[in-house]
Amino acid sequence: MASEKIKVLTDADFGDSVKSGVVLVDFWATWCAPCRRLEPTVDQLAEDYTGRITVAKVDIDENPMTPGKFHVRGIPTLLLFKDGDLKETIVGLETKDKLAQLIDKHL
Amino acid sequence: MSSERQVIIIGSGPAGLTAALYAARANLKPLVIEGVEAGGQLMLTTMVENWPGYRDGIMGPDLMTEMRAQAVRFGAEIVQGDVTAVDLSQRPFAVTMGKTRHLAQTLIVATGASAKWLDLGVDKKLSGRGVSTCATCDGFFFKGRPVAVVGGGDTAMEEAIYLSKLATSVTVIHRRDTLRASKVMQDKAMSMPNISFIWNTEVIDIKDIDKGEVTSLVLRNIPTGETSELAVDGIFIGIGHVPNTALFKGQLAMHDNGYLKTHDGSRTSVSGVFAAGDVQDHIYRQAVTAAGSGCMAAIDAERFLSGTLHESHQTVEAGL
């Protein structure tokens, strides 16, 4: 189950949601097995960084515009935004420690 | 922080989880470090039709979910994360995961193998931007678009067949003029109207790095040296695997191709360290052989711990 600390974003509210602060977005789909594997890691990051960053996810089946806009052609992909600017793109699985390092760079 | 275990298993594919099942049932309370590619290669497959006992096949991820639950049911403890270092110079062996350190009397290495890339440099840079090693993960993005698959083995054929249902066309690019894939997979691929084959050809470049996405491939016909360009939106690489043995360099004996050497069952060059699955098997590489070797490793570890491991009939040279 996804953590309650994770914000569910859609094509409609994506732009506004990444405008300020550091936002980590997980692009996923229900049929994507590696995405399910990454889920606990993302949940854990949401817990660890509560109040410091926003952790969000986008279901690409229901929201095709946003992945298209950011050239996402594989999942899982994590995008890290700071004040609306795309700072990091992480394709595929990655450990929590490595992801934490990437987040820390932008805090 | 450190805790000592009787057995630590690194990896959670069919080899690691079968080792965990057997070790747990032998009351060894194994710790499984599942790794960033948890569940192993079967997590990236669709229907597995050659796992005995499932006459209609079983989905790869479902099979791994079952295996994991079965190991946990008997007391295996599974932790997420990747091992960052091992020290096999003395027992207990040390296994480090970032800031956490575990100690173990025996170690079962089941780290498997990962998909090989083309070594063009550009393919990794465009990963997730049209270059993929996982059709079931990324095929979705190529609905109604042309794609290519590189390779001639079962992996490449499975990718091509899967993609043929989504993409407008699938072009298989293979270095040879015959496929290495099993007959059943070849026949399936050949029967798909939108799969075509380009033989004796290699990919020498992927465009367009400046655009940040795949627009075409530069191909070279191997016998003639002639180059050509193929417009595709995606390229799926299915050219085989490399063993995940970087952690053990200089500590465990390996073959020239990087696979771990084993002897007398699952023994490695270090007493008390056992290996199972694709990390030590560059020949069979099947889910069922991986599971079988995982079982062997757990039994060997159990016997090692109780001092009843049969004598070695062969010594593996410690060529590191």
Short mmCIF file of C-alpha atoms in Angstrom, two decimals:
data_model
loop_
_atom_site.label_atom_id
_atom_site.label_comp_id
_atom_site.label_asym_id
_atom_site.label_seq_id
_atom_site.Cartn_x
_atom_site.Cartn_y
_atom_site.Cartn_z
CA MET A 1 0.00 0.00 0.00
CA ALA A 2 1.23 3.46 -0.80
CA SER A 3 2.12 5.62 2.15
CA GLU A 4 -0.36 8.34 3.11
CA LYS A 5 2.51 10.78 2.85
CA ILE A 6 2.62 10.37 -0.91
CA LYS A 7 0.74 12.85 -3.01
CA VAL A 8 -1.11 11.44 -6.01
CA LEU A 9 -0.68 13.77 -8.98
CA THR A 10 -2.57 13.94 -12.27
CA ASP A 11 -2.03 15.62 -15.62
CA ALA A 12 -4.33 18.38 -14.41
CA ASP A 13 -2.47 19.41 -11.28
CA PHE A 14 1.08 18.31 -12.09
CA GLY A 15 2.49 21.68 -13.16
CA ASP A 16 1.26 23.52 -10.09
CA SER A 17 2.35 20.75 -7.76
CA VAL A 18 6.04 20.85 -8.66
CA LYS A 19 6.28 24.65 -8.74
CA SER A 20 7.86 25.16 -5.36
CA GLY A 21 10.19 23.26 -3.11
CA VAL A 22 11.81 19.89 -3.81
CA VAL A 23 9.42 17.35 -5.31
CA LEU A 24 10.26 13.74 -6.09
CA VAL A 25 7.83 12.19 -8.58
CA ASP A 26 7.51 8.46 -9.15
CA PHE A 27 6.09 7.51 -12.57
CA TRP A 28 4.52 4.07 -12.32
CA ALA A 29 1.78 1.76 -13.55
CA THR A 30 -0.15 -1.10 -11.99
CA TRP A 31 1.29 -3.63 -14.48
CA CYS A 32 4.91 -2.64 -13.92
CA ALA A 33 6.57 -5.19 -11.64
CA PRO A 34 9.78 -3.21 -11.06
CA CYS A 35 7.62 -0.23 -10.07
CA ARG A 36 6.06 -2.32 -7.33
CA ARG A 37 9.57 -3.19 -6.19
CA LEU A 38 10.51 0.47 -5.98
CA GLU A 39 7.34 1.39 -4.09
CA PRO A 40 8.57 0.55 -0.55
CA THR A 41 11.73 2.57 -1.19
CA VAL A 42 9.72 5.59 -2.29
CA ASP A 43 7.38 5.14 0.70
CA GLN A 44 10.38 5.09 3.00
CA LEU A 45 11.79 8.28 1.45
CA ALA A 46 8.41 9.97 2.00
CA GLU A 47 8.66 9.04 5.69
CA ASP A 48 12.31 10.03 6.05
CA TYR A 49 11.87 13.41 4.36
CA THR A 50 8.50 14.39 5.81
CA GLY A 51 8.17 18.17 5.84
CA ARG A 52 11.36 18.66 3.82
CA ILE A 53 10.35 17.44 0.38
CA THR A 54 7.16 16.39 -1.34
CA VAL A 55 7.02 12.83 -2.61
CA ALA A 56 4.45 12.25 -5.33
CA LYS A 57 3.42 9.64 -7.85
CA VAL A 58 1.83 9.64 -11.28
CA ASP A 59 -0.03 6.66 -12.71
CA ILE A 60 1.03 6.81 -16.35
CA ASP A 61 -1.99 4.86 -17.60
CA GLU A 62 -4.37 7.52 -16.37
CA ASN A 63 -2.08 10.46 -17.00
CA PRO A 64 -0.33 10.11 -20.36
CA MET A 65 0.39 13.83 -20.87
CA THR A 66 2.91 14.36 -18.10
CA PRO A 67 5.24 11.44 -18.93
CA GLY A 68 5.09 12.56 -22.59
CA LYS A 69 6.06 16.10 -21.65
CA PHE A 70 9.14 14.90 -19.77
CA HIS A 71 10.11 12.26 -22.36
CA VAL A 72 9.52 9.43 -19.93
CA ARG A 73 9.63 6.26 -22.04
CA GLY A 74 10.34 3.71 -19.39
CA ILE A 75 9.19 3.05 -15.87
CA PRO A 76 9.92 3.21 -13.08
CA THR A 77 11.31 6.69 -13.63
CA LEU A 78 11.79 9.17 -10.82
CA LEU A 79 12.02 12.87 -11.57
CA LEU A 80 13.28 15.35 -9.00
CA PHE A 81 12.11 18.94 -9.32
CA LYS A 82 13.30 21.98 -7.42
CA ASP A 83 11.12 25.07 -7.65
CA GLY A 84 9.65 23.81 -10.90
CA ASP A 85 12.97 22.92 -12.58
CA LEU A 86 13.79 19.34 -13.43
CA LYS A 87 17.04 18.52 -11.59
CA GLU A 88 17.44 14.75 -11.64
CA THR A 89 16.13 11.86 -13.73
CA ILE A 90 16.50 8.38 -12.30
CA VAL A 91 15.52 5.54 -14.61
CA GLY A 92 14.99 2.04 -13.24
CA LEU A 93 15.58 0.70 -9.76
CA GLU A 94 17.88 2.42 -7.33
CA THR A 95 18.71 1.96 -3.65
CA LYS A 96 17.32 4.22 -0.96
CA ASP A 97 20.81 5.43 -0.03
CA LYS A 98 21.58 6.54 -3.58
CA LEU A 99 18.23 8.30 -3.90
CA ALA A 100 18.74 10.02 -0.56
CA GLN A 101 22.12 11.31 -1.78
CA LEU A 102 20.48 12.78 -4.90
CA ILE A 103 17.76 14.44 -2.82
CA ASP A 104 20.27 15.82 -0.32
CA LYS A 105 22.13 17.56 -3.16
CA HIS A 106 19.12 19.79 -3.71
CA LEU A 107 18.14 20.56 -0.13
CA MET B 1 25.36 -2.13 14.16
CA SER B 2 26.11 -5.78 13.53
CA SER B 3 24.43 -9.09 14.16
CA GLU B 4 25.71 -12.58 13.48
CA ARG B 5 23.76 -15.08 11.41
CA GLN B 6 24.27 -18.69 10.54
CA VAL B 7 23.53 -17.96 6.92
CA ILE B 8 23.11 -14.86 4.83
CA ILE B 9 21.76 -15.15 1.30
CA ILE B 10 22.51 -12.36 -1.15
CA GLY B 11 19.89 -12.20 -3.88
CA SER B 12 16.20 -12.97 -4.14
CA GLY B 13 15.59 -14.63 -7.49
CA PRO B 14 14.66 -18.32 -7.76
CA ALA B 15 18.12 -19.36 -6.48
CA GLY B 16 18.17 -17.05 -3.46
CA LEU B 17 14.58 -17.72 -2.42
CA THR B 18 14.87 -21.49 -2.82
CA ALA B 19 18.04 -21.38 -0.72
CA ALA B 20 16.08 -19.31 1.81
CA LEU B 21 13.23 -21.83 1.84
CA TYR B 22 15.56 -24.76 2.49
CA ALA B 23 17.70 -22.89 5.02
CA ALA B 24 14.60 -21.69 6.86
CA ARG B 25 13.18 -25.21 7.00
CA ALA B 26 16.53 -26.38 8.39
CA ASN B 27 15.97 -23.84 11.16
CA LEU B 28 18.95 -21.70 10.17
CA LYS B 29 16.92 -18.46 10.28
CA PRO B 30 18.45 -17.11 7.09
CA LEU B 31 18.70 -13.44 6.30
CA VAL B 32 17.99 -12.67 2.66
CA ILE B 33 19.30 -9.39 1.29
CA GLU B 34 17.07 -9.01 -1.70
CA GLY B 35 18.98 -6.43 -3.73
CA VAL B 36 17.80 -3.57 -5.84
CA GLU B 37 16.59 -5.95 -8.56
CA ALA B 38 14.53 -7.89 -6.03
CA GLY B 39 12.88 -11.01 -7.40
CA GLY B 40 15.46 -11.24 -10.16
CA GLN B 41 15.00 -11.54 -13.88
CA LEU B 42 11.61 -13.27 -13.65
CA MET B 43 10.19 -9.97 -12.40
CA LEU B 44 10.68 -8.65 -15.91
CA THR B 45 9.01 -11.53 -17.74
CA THR B 46 5.40 -12.23 -18.51
CA MET B 47 4.21 -15.81 -18.80
CA VAL B 48 6.65 -18.49 -17.69
CA GLU B 49 5.70 -21.66 -19.49
CA ASN B 50 8.55 -23.93 -18.43
CA TRP B 51 8.21 -23.86 -14.66
CA PRO B 52 7.15 -27.44 -13.82
CA GLY B 53 3.81 -27.83 -12.13
CA TYR B 54 1.99 -25.04 -13.95
CA ARG B 55 0.54 -26.60 -17.06
CA ASP B 56 -0.91 -23.29 -18.25
CA GLY B 57 2.11 -21.25 -17.19
CA ILE B 58 2.48 -18.68 -14.43
CA MET B 59 3.32 -14.99 -14.58
CA GLY B 60 6.96 -14.38 -13.60
CA PRO B 61 6.20 -11.74 -10.93
CA ASP B 62 3.46 -13.97 -9.46
CA LEU B 63 5.85 -16.90 -9.22
CA MET B 64 8.37 -14.74 -7.37
CA THR B 65 5.71 -13.40 -5.00
CA GLU B 66 4.79 -16.99 -4.15
CA MET B 67 8.41 -18.05 -3.66
CA ARG B 68 9.05 -15.11 -1.38
CA ALA B 69 5.96 -15.80 0.73
CA GLN B 70 6.88 -19.47 0.98
CA ALA B 71 10.38 -18.66 2.28
CA VAL B 72 8.96 -16.15 4.77
CA ARG B 73 6.37 -18.68 5.95
CA PHE B 74 9.18 -20.91 7.19
CA GLY B 75 11.07 -18.15 8.94
CA ALA B 76 13.34 -16.50 6.37
CA GLU B 77 13.92 -12.84 7.08
CA ILE B 78 14.08 -10.64 3.99
CA VAL B 79 15.55 -7.15 3.95
CA GLN B 80 15.53 -4.62 1.15
CA GLY B 81 18.61 -2.94 -0.17
CA ASP B 82 21.87 -3.71 -1.83
CA VAL B 83 25.05 -5.15 -0.41
CA THR B 84 27.80 -2.57 -0.79
CA ALA B 85 30.81 -4.68 0.34
CA VAL B 86 31.73 -8.13 1.57
CA ASP B 87 34.76 -9.33 3.51
CA LEU B 88 35.36 -13.03 2.99
CA SER B 89 38.90 -13.07 4.42
CA GLN B 90 37.76 -14.62 7.70
CA ARG B 91 34.74 -16.19 9.33
CA PRO B 92 32.29 -14.90 10.31
CA PHE B 93 32.05 -13.20 6.94
CA ALA B 94 31.11 -9.53 6.92
CA VAL B 95 28.36 -8.24 4.68
CA THR B 96 27.94 -4.47 4.54
CA MET B 97 24.85 -2.59 3.38
CA GLY B 98 25.62 1.10 3.57
CA LYS B 99 25.88 1.81 7.30
CA THR B 100 24.66 -1.62 8.38
CA ARG B 101 27.02 -4.55 8.83
CA HIS B 102 25.95 -8.16 9.15
CA LEU B 103 28.11 -11.13 10.09
CA ALA B 104 27.50 -14.68 8.93
CA GLN B 105 29.02 -18.09 9.44
CA THR B 106 28.08 -19.05 5.89
CA LEU B 107 27.19 -17.06 2.83
CA ILE B 108 25.11 -18.02 -0.19
CA VAL B 109 25.77 -15.86 -3.20
CA ALA B 110 22.75 -15.71 -5.51
CA THR B 111 23.22 -12.28 -7.04
CA GLY B 112 22.26 -13.44 -10.52
CA ALA B 113 22.98 -11.66 -13.74
CA SER B 114 21.79 -8.39 -15.23
CA ALA B 115 20.95 -7.43 -18.78
CA LYS B 116 23.91 -6.56 -20.94
CA TRP B 117 24.03 -3.22 -22.71
CA LEU B 118 25.49 -2.55 -26.13
CA ASP B 119 28.59 -0.75 -24.86
CA LEU B 120 27.98 2.20 -27.10
CA GLY B 121 27.84 4.64 -24.22
CA VAL B 122 24.90 6.33 -25.87
CA ASP B 123 22.60 3.41 -25.06
CA LYS B 124 22.89 3.98 -21.32
CA LYS B 125 22.46 7.72 -21.75
CA LEU B 126 19.19 7.16 -23.60
CA SER B 127 17.99 4.55 -21.12
CA GLY B 128 14.39 5.35 -20.28
CA ARG B 129 14.34 7.64 -23.31
CA GLY B 130 13.73 4.93 -25.87
CA VAL B 131 16.47 2.45 -24.99
CA SER B 132 15.28 -0.37 -22.78
CA THR B 133 16.22 -3.84 -21.61
CA CYS B 134 12.69 -4.62 -20.43
CA ALA B 135 9.85 -4.85 -22.93
CA THR B 136 7.22 -5.59 -20.31
CA CYS B 137 8.23 -2.46 -18.38
CA ASP B 138 8.54 -0.03 -21.22
CA GLY B 139 6.58 -1.49 -24.16
CA PHE B 140 3.58 0.61 -23.15
CA PHE B 141 5.29 3.77 -24.32
CA PHE B 142 5.62 2.44 -27.86
CA LYS B 143 1.99 1.79 -28.67
CA GLY B 144 1.54 2.52 -32.36
CA ARG B 145 5.24 3.31 -32.91
CA PRO B 146 8.04 1.42 -34.67
CA VAL B 147 10.65 -0.31 -32.50
CA ALA B 148 13.70 -2.54 -32.87
CA VAL B 149 14.92 -5.48 -30.83
CA VAL B 150 18.61 -6.41 -30.74
CA GLY B 151 19.59 -10.04 -30.22
CA GLY B 152 18.77 -13.55 -31.37
CA GLY B 153 18.16 -15.53 -28.21
CA ASP B 154 15.06 -16.34 -26.17
CA THR B 155 15.14 -12.98 -24.38
CA ALA B 156 15.15 -11.07 -27.66
CA MET B 157 12.35 -13.21 -29.11
CA GLU B 158 10.21 -12.80 -26.01
CA GLU B 159 10.68 -9.06 -26.21
CA ALA B 160 9.86 -9.01 -29.92
CA ILE B 161 6.69 -11.07 -29.46
CA TYR B 162 5.53 -8.93 -26.55
CA LEU B 163 6.22 -5.71 -28.44
CA SER B 164 4.55 -6.91 -31.64
CA LYS B 165 1.21 -6.54 -29.89
CA LEU B 166 1.86 -2.87 -29.12
CA ALA B 167 4.21 -1.46 -31.73
CA THR B 168 3.38 -0.89 -35.39
CA SER B 169 6.47 -2.84 -36.41
CA VAL B 170 9.23 -4.74 -34.65
CA THR B 171 12.55 -5.12 -36.43
CA VAL B 172 14.83 -7.76 -34.94
CA ILE B 173 18.50 -6.98 -35.54
CA HIS B 174 20.83 -9.90 -35.13
CA ARG B 175 24.58 -10.30 -35.62
CA ARG B 176 24.26 -13.76 -37.16
CA ASP B 177 22.13 -15.35 -39.85
CA THR B 178 20.44 -17.83 -37.52
CA LEU B 179 18.68 -17.43 -34.20
CA ARG B 180 19.95 -18.90 -30.96
CA ALA B 181 16.44 -18.88 -29.48
CA SER B 182 14.53 -22.09 -28.77
CA LYS B 183 12.49 -23.48 -31.65
CA VAL B 184 9.19 -22.67 -30.00
CA MET B 185 10.13 -19.01 -29.54
CA GLN B 186 11.53 -18.73 -33.07
CA ASP B 187 8.33 -20.11 -34.58
CA LYS B 188 6.21 -17.73 -32.53
CA ALA B 189 8.28 -14.72 -33.55
CA MET B 190 8.38 -15.72 -37.22
CA SER B 191 4.62 -16.12 -37.31
CA MET B 192 3.94 -12.53 -36.22
CA PRO B 193 3.16 -10.44 -39.32
CA ASN B 194 4.70 -7.25 -37.97
CA ILE B 195 8.02 -8.76 -36.84
CA SER B 196 10.78 -8.60 -39.45
CA PHE B 197 14.43 -9.60 -39.25
CA ILE B 198 17.66 -7.93 -40.29
CA TRP B 199 20.45 -10.51 -40.28
CA ASN B 200 24.24 -10.25 -39.98
CA THR B 201 23.93 -6.73 -38.72
CA GLU B 202 24.99 -4.77 -35.67
CA VAL B 203 23.90 -1.49 -34.15
CA ILE B 204 26.79 0.96 -34.16
CA ASP B 205 25.01 4.12 -33.01
CA ILE B 206 21.72 5.32 -31.58
CA LYS B 207 20.36 8.75 -32.46
CA ASP B 208 19.51 11.33 -31.24
CA ILE B 209 21.45 12.16 -28.09
CA ASP B 210 20.90 15.91 -28.63
CA LYS B 211 17.15 15.50 -28.67
CA GLY B 212 17.37 13.24 -25.63
CA GLU B 213 15.32 10.51 -27.24
CA VAL B 214 15.64 7.69 -29.73
CA THR B 215 14.86 8.64 -33.33
CA SER B 216 16.89 6.11 -35.32
CA LEU B 217 19.61 3.47 -35.29
CA VAL B 218 22.75 3.33 -37.34
CA LEU B 219 23.30 -0.24 -38.52
CA ARG B 220 26.30 -1.93 -40.07
CA ASN B 221 26.06 -5.02 -42.19
CA ILE B 222 28.88 -7.18 -40.84
CA PRO B 223 29.95 -9.03 -44.02
CA THR B 224 29.80 -5.99 -46.34
CA GLY B 225 30.55 -3.21 -43.85
CA GLU B 226 27.74 -1.18 -45.40
CA THR B 227 25.95 1.18 -43.02
CA SER B 228 22.31 2.18 -43.04
CA GLU B 229 19.83 4.00 -40.85
CA LEU B 230 16.62 2.63 -39.40
CA ALA B 231 14.01 5.03 -38.05
CA VAL B 232 12.55 3.73 -34.77
CA ASP B 233 11.24 5.30 -31.59
CA GLY B 234 12.49 2.56 -29.33
CA ILE B 235 15.24 -0.03 -29.13
CA PHE B 236 15.04 -3.04 -26.83
CA ILE B 237 18.28 -4.81 -26.03
CA GLY B 238 18.18 -8.57 -25.52
CA ILE B 239 21.78 -9.61 -26.06
CA GLY B 240 22.37 -11.59 -22.92
CA HIS B 241 23.49 -11.00 -19.40
CA VAL B 242 26.51 -10.24 -17.25
CA PRO B 243 26.94 -11.88 -13.83
CA ASN B 244 26.66 -9.62 -10.80
CA THR B 245 30.03 -10.47 -9.32
CA ALA B 246 31.70 -7.08 -8.88
CA LEU B 247 31.36 -7.39 -5.09
CA PHE B 248 33.46 -10.55 -5.05
CA LYS B 249 36.37 -9.51 -7.29
CA GLY B 250 39.63 -10.55 -5.70
CA GLN B 251 37.79 -12.63 -3.08
CA LEU B 252 36.13 -15.49 -4.98
CA ALA B 253 37.55 -17.38 -7.95
CA MET B 254 35.84 -16.54 -11.24
CA HIS B 255 35.88 -17.73 -14.82
CA ASP B 256 37.24 -15.35 -17.44
CA ASN B 257 33.70 -14.21 -18.22
CA GLY B 258 33.14 -13.11 -14.62
CA TYR B 259 30.91 -15.99 -13.51
CA LEU B 260 31.78 -17.53 -10.14
CA LYS B 261 33.59 -20.85 -10.12
CA THR B 262 31.91 -23.59 -8.13
CA HIS B 263 32.93 -27.17 -7.44
CA ASP B 264 31.51 -30.20 -5.62
CA GLY B 265 28.00 -28.84 -5.69
CA SER B 266 27.76 -25.20 -4.77
CA ARG B 267 31.15 -24.58 -3.15
CA THR B 268 33.15 -21.53 -4.15
CA SER B 269 36.88 -20.98 -3.67
CA VAL B 270 36.25 -19.83 -0.08
CA SER B 271 35.20 -22.45 2.44
CA GLY B 272 31.76 -21.57 3.83
CA VAL B 273 30.77 -19.45 0.83
CA PHE B 274 28.37 -21.11 -1.60
CA ALA B 275 26.96 -19.89 -4.90
CA ALA B 276 23.70 -20.61 -6.70
CA GLY B 277 21.80 -19.54 -9.78
CA ASP B 278 22.90 -17.46 -12.73
CA VAL B 279 25.85 -15.91 -10.89
CA GLN B 280 27.64 -19.24 -11.32
CA ASP B 281 25.82 -20.63 -14.36
CA HIS B 282 26.50 -19.31 -17.83
CA ILE B 283 25.19 -22.44 -19.52
CA TYR B 284 21.65 -23.35 -18.44
CA ARG B 285 20.36 -20.10 -16.88
CA GLN B 286 16.83 -21.35 -16.27
CA ALA B 287 14.55 -20.50 -13.38
CA VAL B 288 14.28 -24.17 -12.51
CA THR B 289 18.04 -24.80 -12.59
CA ALA B 290 18.59 -21.69 -10.48
CA ALA B 291 16.08 -22.95 -7.93
CA GLY B 292 17.74 -26.38 -7.94
CA SER B 293 21.15 -24.91 -7.31
CA GLY B 294 19.70 -22.73 -4.53
CA CYS B 295 18.49 -25.87 -2.84
CA MET B 296 21.96 -27.41 -3.20
CA ALA B 297 23.61 -24.34 -1.69
CA ALA B 298 21.31 -24.38 1.34
CA ILE B 299 21.96 -28.06 1.95
CA ASP B 300 25.70 -27.52 1.55
CA ALA B 301 25.61 -24.59 3.98
CA GLU B 302 23.64 -26.61 6.51
CA ARG B 303 26.12 -29.49 6.30
CA PHE B 304 29.05 -27.13 6.52
CA LEU B 305 27.63 -25.64 9.72
CA SER B 306 27.06 -29.06 11.25
CA GLY B 307 30.50 -30.29 10.16
CA THR B 308 29.12 -32.99 7.89
CA LEU B 309 29.84 -31.54 4.48
CA HIS B 310 31.23 -34.31 2.30
CA GLU B 311 34.87 -34.08 1.44
CA SER B 312 35.82 -32.15 -1.63
CA HIS B 313 36.87 -34.31 -4.56
CA GLN B 314 38.48 -31.48 -6.33
CA THR B 315 40.24 -28.33 -5.40
CA VAL B 316 39.47 -25.27 -7.38
CA GLU B 317 42.54 -23.24 -8.14
CA ALA B 318 42.43 -20.01 -6.23
CA GLY B 319 43.03 -17.99 -9.40
CA LEU B 320 41.43 -14.72 -8.45
#
